[in-house]
JSON list of C-alpha atoms in Angstrom, two decimals:
[
{"chain": "D", "resi": 1, "resn": "UNK", "atom": "CA", "xyz": [-1.81, -16.22, -33.56]},
{"chain": "D", "resi": 2, "resn": "UNK", "atom": "CA", "xyz": [0.29, -18.77, -31.11]},
{"chain": "D", "resi": 3, "resn": "UNK", "atom": "CA", "xyz": [3.45, -17.00, -29.36]},
{"chain": "D", "resi": 4, "resn": "UNK", "atom": "CA", "xyz": [6.86, -19.05, -29.43]},
{"chain": "D", "resi": 5, "resn": "UNK", "atom": "CA", "xyz": [8.75, -19.20, -26.17]},
{"chain": "D", "resi": 6, "resn": "UNK", "atom": "CA", "xyz": [10.83, -15.73, -26.93]},
{"chain": "D", "resi": 7, "resn": "UNK", "atom": "CA", "xyz": [7.30, -13.74, -27.77]},
{"chain": "D", "resi": 8, "resn": "UNK", "atom": "CA", "xyz": [7.41, -13.78, -31.24]},
{"chain": "D", "resi": 9, "resn": "UNK", "atom": "CA", "xyz": [4.30, -14.36, -32.93]},
{"chain": "D", "resi": 10, "resn": "UNK", "atom": "CA", "xyz": [4.03, -17.09, -35.56]},
{"chain": "D", "resi": 11, "resn": "UNK", "atom": "CA", "xyz": [2.92, -15.95, -38.90]},
{"chain": "D", "resi": 12, "resn": "UNK", "atom": "CA", "xyz": [-0.32, -17.52, -40.65]},
{"chain": "D", "resi": 13, "resn": "UNK", "atom": "CA", "xyz": [0.15, -19.63, -42.97]},
{"chain": "D", "resi": 14, "resn": "UNK", "atom": "CA", "xyz": [-1.61, -18.89, -46.11]},
{"chain": "D", "resi": 15, "resn": "UNK", "atom": "CA", "xyz": [-3.29, -21.44, -48.17]},
{"chain": "D", "resi": 16, "resn": "UNK", "atom": "CA", "xyz": [-4.44, -19.79, -51.25]},
{"chain": "D", "resi": 17, "resn": "UNK", "atom": "CA", "xyz": [-2.17, -19.25, -54.42]},
{"chain": "D", "resi": 18, "resn": "UNK", "atom": "CA", "xyz": [-0.73, -17.26, -55.91]},
{"chain": "D", "resi": 19, "resn": "UNK", "atom": "CA", "xyz": [0.86, -15.57, -52.80]},
{"chain": "D", "resi": 20, "resn": "UNK", "atom": "CA", "xyz": [3.07, -12.60, -52.91]},
{"chain": "D", "resi": 21, "resn": "UNK", "atom": "CA", "xyz": [7.17, -13.40, -53.29]},
{"chain": "D", "resi": 22, "resn": "UNK", "atom": "CA", "xyz": [8.24, -14.61, -49.78]},
{"chain": "D", "resi": 23, "resn": "UNK", "atom": "CA", "xyz": [4.66, -15.99, -48.69]},
{"chain": "D", "resi": 24, "resn": "UNK", "atom": "CA", "xyz": [4.53, -19.72, -47.68]},
{"chain": "D", "resi": 25, "resn": "UNK", "atom": "CA", "xyz": [1.73, -21.87, -49.21]},
{"chain": "D", "resi": 26, "resn": "UNK", "atom": "CA", "xyz": [1.04, -25.27, -49.71]},
{"chain": "D", "resi": 27, "resn": "UNK", "atom": "CA", "xyz": [2.60, -26.74, -52.74]},
{"chain": "D", "resi": 28, "resn": "UNK", "atom": "CA", "xyz": [0.80, -27.08, -55.97]},
{"chain": "D", "resi": 29, "resn": "UNK", "atom": "CA", "xyz": [1.36, -29.64, -58.63]},
{"chain": "D", "resi": 30, "resn": "UNK", "atom": "CA", "xyz": [3.13, -26.98, -60.52]},
{"chain": "D", "resi": 31, "resn": "UNK", "atom": "CA", "xyz": [5.95, -26.30, -57.73]},
{"chain": "D", "resi": 32, "resn": "UNK", "atom": "CA", "xyz": [7.15, -30.40, -57.63]},
{"chain": "D", "resi": 33, "resn": "UNK", "atom": "CA", "xyz": [9.60, -30.28, -60.33]},
{"chain": "D", "resi": 34, "resn": "UNK", "atom": "CA", "xyz": [11.31, -26.65, -58.89]},
{"chain": "D", "resi": 35, "resn": "UNK", "atom": "CA", "xyz": [11.31, -28.06, -55.44]},
{"chain": "D", "resi": 36, "resn": "UNK", "atom": "CA", "xyz": [12.66, -31.39, -56.03]},
{"chain": "D", "resi": 37, "resn": "UNK", "atom": "CA", "xyz": [15.60, -29.06, -58.06]},
{"chain": "D", "resi": 38, "resn": "UNK", "atom": "CA", "xyz": [15.95, -26.75, -55.00]},
{"chain": "D", "resi": 39, "resn": "UNK", "atom": "CA", "xyz": [16.44, -30.08, -52.64]},
{"chain": "D", "resi": 40, "resn": "UNK", "atom": "CA", "xyz": [18.66, -31.20, -55.17]},
{"chain": "D", "resi": 41, "resn": "UNK", "atom": "CA", "xyz": [21.02, -27.88, -55.27]},
{"chain": "D", "resi": 42, "resn": "UNK", "atom": "CA", "xyz": [20.89, -28.03, -51.56]},
{"chain": "D", "resi": 43, "resn": "UNK", "atom": "CA", "xyz": [21.91, -31.41, -50.92]},
{"chain": "D", "resi": 44, "resn": "UNK", "atom": "CA", "xyz": [18.94, -32.72, -49.20]},
{"chain": "D", "resi": 45, "resn": "UNK", "atom": "CA", "xyz": [17.82, -35.32, -51.34]},
{"chain": "D", "resi": 46, "resn": "UNK", "atom": "CA", "xyz": [19.33, -38.97, -50.65]},
{"chain": "D", "resi": 47, "resn": "UNK", "atom": "CA", "xyz": [19.64, -42.05, -53.42]},
{"chain": "D", "resi": 48, "resn": "UNK", "atom": "CA", "xyz": [17.31, -43.93, -51.04]},
{"chain": "D", "resi": 49, "resn": "UNK", "atom": "CA", "xyz": [14.74, -41.35, -50.50]},
{"chain": "D", "resi": 50, "resn": "UNK", "atom": "CA", "xyz": [12.41, -40.67, -54.21]},
{"chain": "D", "resi": 51, "resn": "UNK", "atom": "CA", "xyz": [11.51, -37.02, -53.35]},
{"chain": "D", "resi": 52, "resn": "UNK", "atom": "CA", "xyz": [8.79, -37.12, -55.71]},
{"chain": "D", "resi": 53, "resn": "UNK", "atom": "CA", "xyz": [7.49, -39.98, -53.37]},
{"chain": "D", "resi": 54, "resn": "UNK", "atom": "CA", "xyz": [8.14, -38.08, -50.27]},
{"chain": "D", "resi": 55, "resn": "UNK", "atom": "CA", "xyz": [6.05, -34.89, -51.75]},
{"chain": "D", "resi": 56, "resn": "UNK", "atom": "CA", "xyz": [3.31, -36.83, -52.97]},
{"chain": "D", "resi": 57, "resn": "UNK", "atom": "CA", "xyz": [2.89, -38.85, -49.49]},
{"chain": "D", "resi": 58, "resn": "UNK", "atom": "CA", "xyz": [3.16, -35.54, -47.75]},
{"chain": "D", "resi": 59, "resn": "UNK", "atom": "CA", "xyz": [0.40, -34.21, -50.02]},
{"chain": "D", "resi": 60, "resn": "UNK", "atom": "CA", "xyz": [-1.88, -37.41, -49.48]},
{"chain": "D", "resi": 61, "resn": "UNK", "atom": "CA", "xyz": [-3.23, -36.90, -45.66]},
{"chain": "D", "resi": 62, "resn": "UNK", "atom": "CA", "xyz": [-4.15, -34.09, -43.37]},
{"chain": "D", "resi": 63, "resn": "UNK", "atom": "CA", "xyz": [-1.59, -34.47, -41.18]},
{"chain": "D", "resi": 64, "resn": "UNK", "atom": "CA", "xyz": [1.76, -33.27, -43.73]},
{"chain": "D", "resi": 65, "resn": "UNK", "atom": "CA", "xyz": [2.20, -30.87, -46.13]},
{"chain": "D", "resi": 66, "resn": "UNK", "atom": "CA", "xyz": [5.31, -29.26, -47.92]},
{"chain": "D", "resi": 67, "resn": "UNK", "atom": "CA", "xyz": [5.16, -25.38, -47.98]},
{"chain": "D", "resi": 68, "resn": "UNK", "atom": "CA", "xyz": [6.80, -23.27, -50.68]},
{"chain": "D", "resi": 69, "resn": "UNK", "atom": "CA", "xyz": [7.91, -19.76, -50.80]},
{"chain": "D", "resi": 70, "resn": "UNK", "atom": "CA", "xyz": [8.17, -17.94, -54.06]},
{"chain": "D", "resi": 71, "resn": "UNK", "atom": "CA", "xyz": [10.70, -15.25, -55.48]},
{"chain": "D", "resi": 72, "resn": "UNK", "atom": "CA", "xyz": [10.50, -13.76, -59.14]},
{"chain": "D", "resi": 73, "resn": "UNK", "atom": "CA", "xyz": [8.08, -16.84, -60.05]},
{"chain": "D", "resi": 74, "resn": "UNK", "atom": "CA", "xyz": [10.59, -19.78, -58.92]},
{"chain": "D", "resi": 75, "resn": "UNK", "atom": "CA", "xyz": [10.35, -21.75, -55.67]},
{"chain": "D", "resi": 76, "resn": "UNK", "atom": "CA", "xyz": [12.80, -20.55, -53.27]},
{"chain": "D", "resi": 77, "resn": "UNK", "atom": "CA", "xyz": [12.05, -22.08, -49.97]},
{"chain": "D", "resi": 78, "resn": "UNK", "atom": "CA", "xyz": [10.24, -24.87, -48.82]},
{"chain": "D", "resi": 79, "resn": "UNK", "atom": "CA", "xyz": [9.67, -26.76, -45.57]},
{"chain": "D", "resi": 80, "resn": "UNK", "atom": "CA", "xyz": [7.50, -30.13, -45.41]},
{"chain": "D", "resi": 81, "resn": "UNK", "atom": "CA", "xyz": [5.65, -30.58, -42.08]},
{"chain": "D", "resi": 82, "resn": "UNK", "atom": "CA", "xyz": [4.03, -33.46, -40.55]},
{"chain": "D", "resi": 83, "resn": "UNK", "atom": "CA", "xyz": [2.06, -34.17, -37.59]},
{"chain": "D", "resi": 84, "resn": "UNK", "atom": "CA", "xyz": [2.23, -37.93, -36.13]},
{"chain": "D", "resi": 85, "resn": "UNK", "atom": "CA", "xyz": [-0.62, -37.11, -33.64]},
{"chain": "D", "resi": 86, "resn": "UNK", "atom": "CA", "xyz": [1.76, -36.54, -31.02]},
{"chain": "D", "resi": 87, "resn": "UNK", "atom": "CA", "xyz": [4.86, -34.53, -32.41]},
{"chain": "D", "resi": 88, "resn": "UNK", "atom": "CA", "xyz": [5.19, -32.16, -34.80]},
{"chain": "D", "resi": 89, "resn": "UNK", "atom": "CA", "xyz": [8.32, -32.71, -37.16]},
{"chain": "D", "resi": 90, "resn": "UNK", "atom": "CA", "xyz": [10.32, -30.53, -39.87]},
{"chain": "D", "resi": 91, "resn": "UNK", "atom": "CA", "xyz": [11.94, -32.08, -43.11]},
{"chain": "D", "resi": 92, "resn": "UNK", "atom": "CA", "xyz": [13.16, -30.27, -46.07]},
{"chain": "D", "resi": 93, "resn": "UNK", "atom": "CA", "xyz": [14.10, -26.90, -45.01]},
{"chain": "D", "resi": 94, "resn": "UNK", "atom": "CA", "xyz": [15.47, -25.59, -47.90]},
{"chain": "D", "resi": 95, "resn": "UNK", "atom": "CA", "xyz": [16.31, -22.03, -49.67]},
{"chain": "D", "resi": 96, "resn": "UNK", "atom": "CA", "xyz": [17.97, -21.21, -52.88]},
{"chain": "D", "resi": 97, "resn": "UNK", "atom": "CA", "xyz": [21.49, -20.95, -52.11]},
{"chain": "D", "resi": 98, "resn": "UNK", "atom": "CA", "xyz": [21.48, -17.39, -53.55]},
{"chain": "D", "resi": 99, "resn": "UNK", "atom": "CA", "xyz": [18.78, -16.59, -51.03]},
{"chain": "D", "resi": 100, "resn": "UNK", "atom": "CA", "xyz": [20.27, -17.99, -48.01]},
{"chain": "D", "resi": 101, "resn": "UNK", "atom": "CA", "xyz": [21.32, -15.65, -44.98]},
{"chain": "D", "resi": 102, "resn": "UNK", "atom": "CA", "xyz": [18.31, -13.48, -45.84]},
{"chain": "D", "resi": 103, "resn": "UNK", "atom": "CA", "xyz": [16.04, -14.64, -43.05]},
{"chain": "D", "resi": 104, "resn": "UNK", "atom": "CA", "xyz": [14.00, -16.92, -45.39]},
{"chain": "D", "resi": 105, "resn": "UNK", "atom": "CA", "xyz": [15.09, -19.97, -43.80]},
{"chain": "D", "resi": 106, "resn": "UNK", "atom": "CA", "xyz": [13.95, -18.62, -40.68]},
{"chain": "D", "resi": 107, "resn": "UNK", "atom": "CA", "xyz": [10.43, -17.72, -42.09]},
{"chain": "D", "resi": 108, "resn": "UNK", "atom": "CA", "xyz": [10.21, -21.32, -43.79]},
{"chain": "D", "resi": 109, "resn": "UNK", "atom": "CA", "xyz": [10.54, -22.47, -40.06]},
{"chain": "D", "resi": 110, "resn": "UNK", "atom": "CA", "xyz": [8.21, -20.32, -38.39]},
{"chain": "D", "resi": 111, "resn": "UNK", "atom": "CA", "xyz": [5.96, -20.69, -41.22]},
{"chain": "D", "resi": 112, "resn": "UNK", "atom": "CA", "xyz": [6.13, -24.71, -40.99]},
{"chain": "D", "resi": 113, "resn": "UNK", "atom": "CA", "xyz": [5.82, -24.56, -36.53]},
{"chain": "D", "resi": 114, "resn": "UNK", "atom": "CA", "xyz": [2.46, -22.38, -37.44]},
{"chain": "D", "resi": 115, "resn": "UNK", "atom": "CA", "xyz": [1.28, -24.91, -39.40]},
{"chain": "D", "resi": 116, "resn": "UNK", "atom": "CA", "xyz": [1.90, -27.66, -37.06]},
{"chain": "D", "resi": 117, "resn": "UNK", "atom": "CA", "xyz": [0.87, -25.54, -34.13]},
{"chain": "D", "resi": 118, "resn": "UNK", "atom": "CA", "xyz": [-2.74, -25.53, -35.45]},
{"chain": "D", "resi": 119, "resn": "UNK", "atom": "CA", "xyz": [-2.75, -29.20, -36.13]},
{"chain": "D", "resi": 120, "resn": "UNK", "atom": "CA", "xyz": [-1.96, -29.56, -32.11]},
{"chain": "D", "resi": 121, "resn": "UNK", "atom": "CA", "xyz": [1.55, -30.11, -32.15]},
{"chain": "D", "resi": 122, "resn": "UNK", "atom": "CA", "xyz": [3.16, -28.94, -28.83]},
{"chain": "D", "resi": 123, "resn": "UNK", "atom": "CA", "xyz": [6.46, -30.23, -29.67]},
{"chain": "D", "resi": 124, "resn": "UNK", "atom": "CA", "xyz": [8.45, -29.85, -33.10]},
{"chain": "D", "resi": 125, "resn": "UNK", "atom": "CA", "xyz": [11.57, -32.00, -33.92]},
{"chain": "D", "resi": 126, "resn": "UNK", "atom": "CA", "xyz": [13.62, -32.30, -36.67]},
{"chain": "D", "resi": 127, "resn": "UNK", "atom": "CA", "xyz": [16.51, -34.52, -37.57]},
{"chain": "D", "resi": 128, "resn": "UNK", "atom": "CA", "xyz": [20.13, -32.98, -39.06]},
{"chain": "D", "resi": 129, "resn": "UNK", "atom": "CA", "xyz": [22.75, -35.20, -40.55]},
{"chain": "D", "resi": 130, "resn": "UNK", "atom": "CA", "xyz": [25.61, -35.11, -37.88]},
{"chain": "D", "resi": 131, "resn": "UNK", "atom": "CA", "xyz": [27.87, -33.91, -40.75]},
{"chain": "D", "resi": 132, "resn": "UNK", "atom": "CA", "xyz": [25.55, -30.85, -41.69]},
{"chain": "D", "resi": 133, "resn": "UNK", "atom": "CA", "xyz": [27.63, -28.72, -38.69]},
{"chain": "D", "resi": 134, "resn": "UNK", "atom": "CA", "xyz": [26.41, -25.27, -40.50]},
{"chain": "D", "resi": 135, "resn": "UNK", "atom": "CA", "xyz": [22.89, -26.03, -39.90]},
{"chain": "D", "resi": 136, "resn": "UNK", "atom": "CA", "xyz": [22.94, -26.93, -36.52]},
{"chain": "D", "resi": 137, "resn": "UNK", "atom": "CA", "xyz": [23.85, -23.63, -35.62]},
{"chain": "D", "resi": 138, "resn": "UNK", "atom": "CA", "xyz": [20.80, -22.26, -37.70]},
{"chain": "D", "resi": 139, "resn": "UNK", "atom": "CA", "xyz": [18.62, -24.62, -35.66]},
{"chain": "D", "resi": 140, "resn": "UNK", "atom": "CA", "xyz": [20.06, -23.46, -32.49]},
{"chain": "D", "resi": 141, "resn": "UNK", "atom": "CA", "xyz": [19.65, -19.69, -33.10]},
{"chain": "D", "resi": 142, "resn": "UNK", "atom": "CA", "xyz": [15.83, -20.82, -33.52]},
{"chain": "D", "resi": 143, "resn": "UNK", "atom": "CA", "xyz": [15.68, -22.44, -30.32]},
{"chain": "D", "resi": 144, "resn": "UNK", "atom": "CA", "xyz": [16.22, -25.81, -31.26]},
{"chain": "D", "resi": 145, "resn": "UNK", "atom": "CA", "xyz": [18.39, -27.96, -28.90]},
{"chain": "D", "resi": 146, "resn": "UNK", "atom": "CA", "xyz": [19.79, -31.65, -29.01]},
{"chain": "D", "resi": 147, "resn": "UNK", "atom": "CA", "xyz": [17.44, -33.71, -27.34]},
{"chain": "D", "resi": 148, "resn": "UNK", "atom": "CA", "xyz": [19.99, -36.24, -26.26]},
{"chain": "D", "resi": 149, "resn": "UNK", "atom": "CA", "xyz": [18.76, -39.11, -28.00]},
{"chain": "D", "resi": 150, "resn": "UNK", "atom": "CA", "xyz": [19.67, -41.16, -30.56]},
{"chain": "D", "resi": 151, "resn": "UNK", "atom": "CA", "xyz": [17.54, -42.10, -33.85]},
{"chain": "D", "resi": 152, "resn": "UNK", "atom": "CA", "xyz": [17.41, -45.53, -34.92]},
{"chain": "D", "resi": 153, "resn": "UNK", "atom": "CA", "xyz": [15.80, -46.95, -38.38]},
{"chain": "D", "resi": 154, "resn": "UNK", "atom": "CA", "xyz": [15.79, -49.49, -40.41]},
{"chain": "D", "resi": 155, "resn": "UNK", "atom": "CA", "xyz": [13.86, -50.01, -43.94]},
{"chain": "D", "resi": 156, "resn": "UNK", "atom": "CA", "xyz": [11.11, -52.75, -44.03]},
{"chain": "D", "resi": 157, "resn": "UNK", "atom": "CA", "xyz": [10.15, -54.03, -47.60]},
{"chain": "D", "resi": 158, "resn": "UNK", "atom": "CA", "xyz": [6.66, -53.25, -48.36]},
{"chain": "D", "resi": 159, "resn": "UNK", "atom": "CA", "xyz": [4.59, -56.54, -48.50]}
]
């Protein structure tokens, strides 16, 4: 196991389903609908990002995944993780509204960090919409800080 800066050990990511409630495993085909429903319930989806495409693309290669935890047989938390060869990235960290403030969000981040560290990531980054002020404090409590950079982007049409 790898240690994080404050000495806490990163939990191993279990790869085999079924998992006990609260354990993070890689998404299965049977989880996809519940994951999209969770992301919608948490306000993470946007009209210009098809969550089904995001899930499919994350599952398509070795450099990314979607991790899920279940409670009572339902997906209760997720974290999408991707390693670009230089940095690790977190996306779609979500916890069912009824399970928020229970530590499950922290567990999702720790599981995704462990997955990324196991693939060589030395720095992990994420983007938070500036309007999502509640979640910024959550990430700051986990040791994430504003990197004082501006993220620029543009959409390109496939050829």
